[in-house]
Amino acid sequence: MGGKERHEGKHKILAVLYKAGEYADNKKFLACAENGLGVKEWLKEQGHEFIVTDDKEGPDSELEKQLPTIDILITTPFHPAYMSKERIQKAKNLKLIITAGVGSDHIDLHAAAEAGMTVTEIAKSNVTSVAEDEIMRILILIRNFIPGYQQVIHDDWNVAAVAHKAYDLEHKTVGTLGAGSIGQEMMKRLQNWDLNLLYYARHQNEKIEKFGAVWEKDLDTFLSKCDVVSINVPLTDKTRGMIGKEQLSKMKKGAYLVNNARGDIVVREAIGEALESGQLNGYGGDVWYPQPPGKDHPWRHMPNHAMTPHLSGTTLDAQARYADGTKKILECWFDGKPLPEEDYIVREGELASQYQ
Ligand code: NAD
């Protein structure tokens, strides 16, 4: 399996990327449809067919139209091409799906495995970008920054309205739910901030402990000890809805929750209710379901949130890394070489262990 013969010849590759319009003039902005992850010319020179579209929803979309004839699909978590079982079954020639970034939950991974496909990510390409963003969101929430900013743009001035619930982060307990690459990067950055650091994981993890984080193996106990929880696990069958009403009730009253992992790891309505009741003092993140969310998505208008579109992992620095990683994967694939080990999510029909 995976021999040279299988991937020789000309390929038909579809990339689903959002359009950047006027912003595409910045050539560092690789992750948009106009700049095609920087691989357009390179693929053309080799005679491959490379199609880029942002049109991914519904039966008449360009994605649906191209599915039966493409053999490689490139998607990103920022403008996810939702690859349902039906779409995977329709894609008869499709052998490789590359997630340009980290997090492949927009793909039905079981269906992809069943179809014998390979799914890869660009592991670690944006962990720094996300870890930095999480620390920013924690500070934005705990310092009650957003109401102060809104006062300024609305020609207002009311120190009390902000200060009555603004705190320092110092001496608080900050926990990461998940001790993988992003959890570790976050703890590495926070290790000298005079905090109590905790991590919840299924197994003790030496890598995160070297930054002073202490293992808590019981989720409820972990939640009850933290002033701030940051979610850093992938969305899988086991983590979907992992933080709902019951788990939120175990948290300290007035705690903060930051989720840059995936929207569906938390229960949508439970977050709004916890913010309304004051059980949570703030919720921040950049991940939603679906993406883009409808105008009526409740997270747009719930109190005390620090939500943005999905952007923490797509800084220009991150784009350079995952564009480069995408090219490396294509090179390996064309040459019949194994792909970087840590990038595999599904390897020719076999699902990585954390998704099983
Ligand atoms: P990673 O694979 O390095 O770490 C994930 C960790 O979660 C692993 O240690 C794994 O053991 C743990 N885990 C998995 N299932 C678990 C469970 N049921 N209970 C407890 N722990 C569990 O991944 P990472 O690079 O740290 O990224 C984590 C997630 O963050 C990604 O899967 C993705 O969904 C999200 N992400 C978001 C952005 C963004 O732009 N917002 C960018 C990158 C990644």
XYZ file of C-alpha atoms and ligand atoms in Angstrom:
400
model
C 0.000 0.000 0.000
C 1.109 3.553 -0.606
C 3.734 2.542 -3.216
C 5.105 4.907 -5.820
C 2.932 3.617 -8.661
C -0.232 4.531 -6.849
C 0.400 8.264 -6.755
C 2.301 8.811 -9.992
C 0.812 10.710 -12.879
C -1.287 13.813 -12.989
C -3.586 14.686 -10.129
C -6.809 16.611 -9.851
C -6.639 18.644 -6.676
C -9.363 20.796 -5.156
C -8.638 23.334 -2.420
C -11.530 24.864 -0.477
C -10.431 28.231 0.899
C -12.235 31.445 1.786
C -11.961 34.410 -0.556
C -9.965 37.388 0.658
C -10.916 39.983 -1.982
C -8.965 43.207 -1.514
C -6.855 41.611 1.244
C -5.395 39.034 -1.154
C -2.927 41.620 -2.493
C -0.778 40.796 0.507
C 1.162 37.842 -0.886
C 1.913 36.605 2.643
C -1.813 35.921 2.901
C -1.410 32.390 1.569
C -4.521 30.736 2.998
C -7.085 32.459 0.783
C -8.632 31.224 -2.459
C -6.818 33.881 -4.487
C -3.346 32.842 -3.282
C -4.082 29.107 -3.112
C -1.689 28.257 -0.254
C 1.193 29.333 -2.494
C 1.166 26.048 -4.441
C -0.730 27.127 -7.574
C 2.262 27.723 -9.864
C 4.206 24.792 -8.496
C 1.333 22.377 -9.201
C 0.675 23.880 -12.626
C 4.326 23.505 -13.661
C 4.040 19.777 -12.958
C 0.909 19.490 -15.053
C -1.525 18.858 -12.203
C -5.016 20.299 -12.287
C -5.516 22.607 -9.302
C -8.918 24.095 -8.645
C -9.588 26.530 -5.813
C -13.036 27.453 -4.595
C -14.748 28.945 -1.573
C -18.096 27.466 -2.641
C -18.721 24.561 -0.268
C -22.357 24.510 0.852
C -25.292 22.695 -0.706
C -25.782 20.273 -3.591
C -25.034 22.856 -6.295
C -21.744 24.005 -4.800
C -18.448 23.796 -6.663
C -17.256 21.319 -4.024
C -20.139 18.929 -4.808
C -19.550 19.356 -8.532
C -15.862 18.473 -8.306
C -16.162 15.650 -5.748
C -16.610 12.717 -8.183
C -13.423 13.487 -10.133
C -10.837 14.845 -7.670
C -8.198 12.602 -6.099
C -6.836 15.107 -3.570
C -8.818 17.571 -1.441
C -7.287 20.367 0.614
C -9.473 21.956 3.285
C -8.921 24.197 6.274
C -10.700 24.318 9.639
C -11.254 28.061 9.109
C -13.609 27.623 6.155
C -14.404 23.953 6.607
C -15.574 21.823 3.714
C -17.885 19.542 5.705
C -17.045 16.114 4.309
C -20.045 14.052 5.361
C -20.351 10.320 4.747
C -22.480 11.065 1.667
C -19.860 13.373 0.214
C -17.095 10.875 0.918
C -19.056 8.133 -0.819
C -19.595 10.428 -3.783
C -15.856 11.108 -4.079
C -14.980 7.860 -5.827
C -11.419 8.883 -6.827
C -10.536 10.717 -3.631
C -7.534 9.195 -1.833
C -5.998 12.038 0.154
C -7.564 14.808 2.243
C -5.180 17.386 3.653
C -6.323 19.633 6.492
C -4.183 22.745 6.103
C -4.047 23.433 9.825
C -4.930 21.273 12.853
C -8.317 19.656 13.596
C -10.050 17.410 11.030
C -13.451 17.045 12.690
C -15.123 18.645 9.645
C -14.459 15.303 7.951
C -16.424 12.145 8.789
C -13.225 10.321 9.708
C -14.923 6.947 10.135
C -16.344 7.183 6.607
C -12.959 8.310 5.258
C -11.298 5.338 6.967
C -13.935 2.976 5.607
C -13.257 4.290 2.120
C -9.526 3.567 2.597
C -8.560 7.239 2.390
C -5.668 9.038 3.997
C -6.386 12.176 6.025
C -3.548 14.362 7.266
C -3.140 17.587 9.174
C -0.137 19.857 9.466
C 0.637 18.978 13.075
C 1.978 21.786 15.269
C 1.644 24.340 12.437
C -0.398 26.750 14.535
C 0.011 25.687 18.157
C 1.952 28.840 19.057
C -0.662 31.003 17.343
C -3.492 29.365 19.307
C -1.652 29.338 22.652
C -0.892 33.071 22.351
C -4.516 33.767 21.458
C -5.807 31.789 24.442
C -3.692 33.822 26.836
C -4.988 36.982 25.168
C -8.602 35.827 25.590
C -8.045 34.882 29.241
C -6.735 38.396 29.945
C -9.500 40.056 27.917
C -12.095 38.224 30.020
C -10.561 38.446 33.479
C -9.715 42.179 33.074
C -13.234 42.834 31.702
C -11.591 44.542 28.740
C -14.390 44.486 26.167
C -16.904 46.716 28.042
C -14.112 49.265 28.528
C -13.278 49.207 24.815
C -16.955 49.579 23.942
C -17.249 52.627 26.199
C -14.494 54.324 24.236
C -16.000 53.706 20.812
C -19.424 54.782 22.093
C -18.062 58.088 23.478
C -18.603 56.915 27.060
C -16.424 56.902 30.225
C -17.355 54.819 33.266
C -14.483 53.261 35.181
C -16.759 51.682 37.788
C -18.747 49.781 35.168
C -15.571 47.910 34.228
C -13.611 47.840 37.485
C -16.373 46.231 39.560
C -15.478 42.905 38.013
C -11.933 43.183 36.732
C -9.264 40.961 38.311
C -5.559 40.238 38.011
C -4.636 36.825 36.695
C -1.857 36.496 39.281
C -2.356 33.725 41.889
C -5.358 32.297 40.045
C -5.637 28.647 39.028
C -5.485 28.173 35.275
C -6.144 24.739 33.850
C -5.890 23.168 30.439
C -8.354 20.468 29.513
C -6.015 18.436 27.304
C -2.252 18.256 27.537
C -1.235 18.044 23.869
C 0.711 20.557 21.789
C -1.462 23.630 22.467
C -1.990 22.846 26.165
C 1.767 22.522 26.585
C 2.543 25.721 24.656
C 0.076 27.624 26.795
C 1.566 26.313 30.050
C 5.094 26.997 28.786
C 4.138 30.634 28.340
C 2.336 30.901 31.692
C 4.936 29.158 33.835
C 6.408 32.416 35.221
C 3.160 34.284 35.760
C 2.749 33.329 39.452
C -0.218 31.065 38.788
C -1.345 27.646 39.899
C -1.295 25.529 36.766
C -3.379 22.374 36.378
C -4.002 19.970 33.538
C -6.701 17.392 32.965
C -5.625 14.466 30.799
C -6.267 10.766 30.671
C -2.609 10.049 31.425
C 0.067 11.847 33.367
C 2.245 13.872 31.003
C 5.883 14.720 31.787
C 6.121 17.258 28.977
C 3.507 19.560 30.492
C 4.639 18.958 34.075
C 8.032 20.460 33.325
C 6.222 23.822 33.059
C 4.832 23.386 36.558
C 1.384 22.092 35.601
C -0.081 19.558 38.020
C -2.134 16.574 36.819
C -5.778 16.244 37.807
C -7.160 12.978 36.523
C -10.771 13.516 37.560
C -12.601 15.984 35.315
C -15.067 17.244 37.957
C -12.293 17.843 40.495
C -10.237 19.622 37.835
C -13.178 21.874 36.961
C -13.908 22.645 40.611
C -10.337 23.857 41.240
C -9.876 26.189 38.256
C -10.578 29.905 38.029
C -9.904 29.665 34.302
C -10.274 26.607 32.070
C -8.901 26.457 28.560
C -10.101 23.626 26.318
C -7.392 21.981 24.222
C -8.688 18.595 23.069
C -9.781 17.614 19.562
C -13.463 17.173 18.759
C -14.050 13.409 18.737
C -16.936 11.072 19.584
C -15.677 11.187 23.193
C -15.215 14.948 23.545
C -18.410 16.100 21.795
C -20.534 17.808 24.453
C -17.888 17.100 27.122
C -18.679 20.406 28.867
C -22.411 20.752 29.408
C -24.710 22.028 32.133
C -23.561 19.450 34.687
C -19.848 20.077 34.156
C -20.356 23.844 34.217
C -22.102 23.473 37.567
C -18.929 21.851 38.972
C -16.881 24.931 38.099
C -16.293 27.714 40.626
C -19.035 30.297 40.449
C -17.799 33.131 38.260
C -15.035 31.125 36.567
C -13.919 31.749 32.977
C -13.900 29.333 30.060
C -11.811 29.702 26.901
C -12.422 27.380 23.966
C -10.326 27.661 20.830
C -10.567 23.892 20.277
C -13.981 23.237 18.714
C -17.460 24.651 19.328
C -19.165 21.296 19.766
C -16.938 20.231 22.674
C -19.232 22.426 24.771
C -23.034 22.373 24.796
C -24.117 25.541 23.008
C -27.175 26.441 25.116
C -25.470 25.548 28.415
C -22.804 28.205 27.799
C -25.381 30.959 27.304
C -27.289 29.871 30.413
C -24.130 29.786 32.548
C -23.246 33.315 31.417
C -26.774 34.568 32.095
C -26.823 33.071 35.604
C -23.295 34.235 36.486
C -22.051 30.653 36.897
C -19.527 31.678 34.223
C -18.106 35.189 34.370
C -16.932 34.934 30.783
C -16.596 32.674 27.767
C -14.158 33.299 24.935
C -13.118 31.503 21.804
C -13.059 31.458 18.036
C -14.667 28.133 17.198
C -18.320 27.669 16.302
C -20.617 25.165 14.692
C -21.379 25.561 11.898
C -18.796 27.857 10.382
C -19.672 30.456 9.408
C -22.427 30.600 12.051
C -25.868 31.971 11.192
C -26.818 35.498 12.180
C -29.079 33.988 14.849
C -26.331 31.920 16.516
C -26.861 32.562 20.264
C -23.159 32.993 20.952
C -23.173 36.254 19.004
C -25.323 37.956 21.636
C -24.765 36.175 24.945
C -23.376 38.335 27.789
C -19.697 38.551 28.760
C -18.260 36.796 25.740
C -15.009 37.287 23.886
C -15.885 35.543 20.633
C -14.394 36.169 17.197
C -14.504 34.372 13.869
C -12.200 31.352 13.659
C -8.846 33.089 13.405
C -6.493 32.151 16.210
C -4.665 29.512 14.170
C -4.466 31.457 10.935
C -2.048 34.300 11.563
C 0.249 35.017 8.619
C 3.013 33.173 10.497
C 0.757 30.128 10.898
C -0.254 30.309 7.238
C 3.393 30.176 6.175
C 3.857 27.032 8.280
C 0.756 25.177 7.152
C 1.192 26.182 3.493
C 4.726 24.810 3.675
C 3.472 21.642 5.401
C 0.809 21.179 2.715
C 3.454 21.379 -0.032
C 5.638 18.846 1.810
C 2.724 16.418 2.063
C 1.958 16.777 -1.642
C 5.637 16.211 -2.494
C 5.752 13.032 -0.406
C 2.462 11.828 -1.889
C 3.552 12.411 -5.490
C 6.853 10.608 -4.766
C 5.142 7.676 -3.048
C 6.968 8.413 0.221
C 5.346 8.105 3.656
C 3.934 11.377 4.961
C 5.299 12.947 8.174
C 4.264 10.493 10.900
C 2.670 13.035 13.256
C 0.464 14.432 10.455
C -1.582 11.260 9.923
C -5.182 11.270 11.156
C -6.299 8.413 8.891
C -3.567 6.333 7.296
C -4.911 4.418 4.316
C -8.058 3.438 6.148
C -6.638 3.301 9.677
C -7.860 5.909 12.143
C -5.391 7.522 14.615
C -5.974 6.242 18.141
C -7.439 9.423 19.697
C -10.231 9.406 17.094
C -11.181 5.743 17.546
P -2.816 17.485 20.069
O -3.216 16.272 19.313
O -1.367 17.833 20.168
O -3.396 17.437 21.551
C -4.683 16.996 21.848
C -4.641 16.347 23.225
O -5.974 16.012 23.591
C -3.828 15.057 23.263
O -2.914 15.127 24.333
C -4.877 13.968 23.500
O -4.398 12.900 24.271
C -5.934 14.762 24.247
N -7.245 14.130 24.202
C -7.917 13.607 23.149
N -9.098 13.119 23.518
C -9.199 13.329 24.853
C -10.188 13.038 25.824
N -11.314 12.405 25.487
N -9.964 13.393 27.113
C -8.807 14.019 27.457
N -7.825 14.334 26.586
C -8.026 13.977 25.297
O -3.613 18.684 19.396
P -3.337 20.252 19.553
O -2.385 20.714 18.507
O -3.041 20.574 20.974
O -4.780 20.811 19.139
C -5.933 20.495 19.903
C -7.178 20.927 19.150
O -7.194 22.350 19.045
C -7.220 20.466 17.684
O -7.688 19.142 17.559
C -8.156 21.465 17.076
O -9.484 21.023 17.215
C -7.943 22.719 17.918
N -7.201 23.763 17.161
C -7.833 24.957 16.957
C -7.201 25.945 16.228
C -7.853 27.284 15.999
O -7.432 28.024 15.110
N -8.842 27.666 16.785
C -5.925 25.721 15.685
C -5.303 24.499 15.960
C -5.953 23.532 16.687
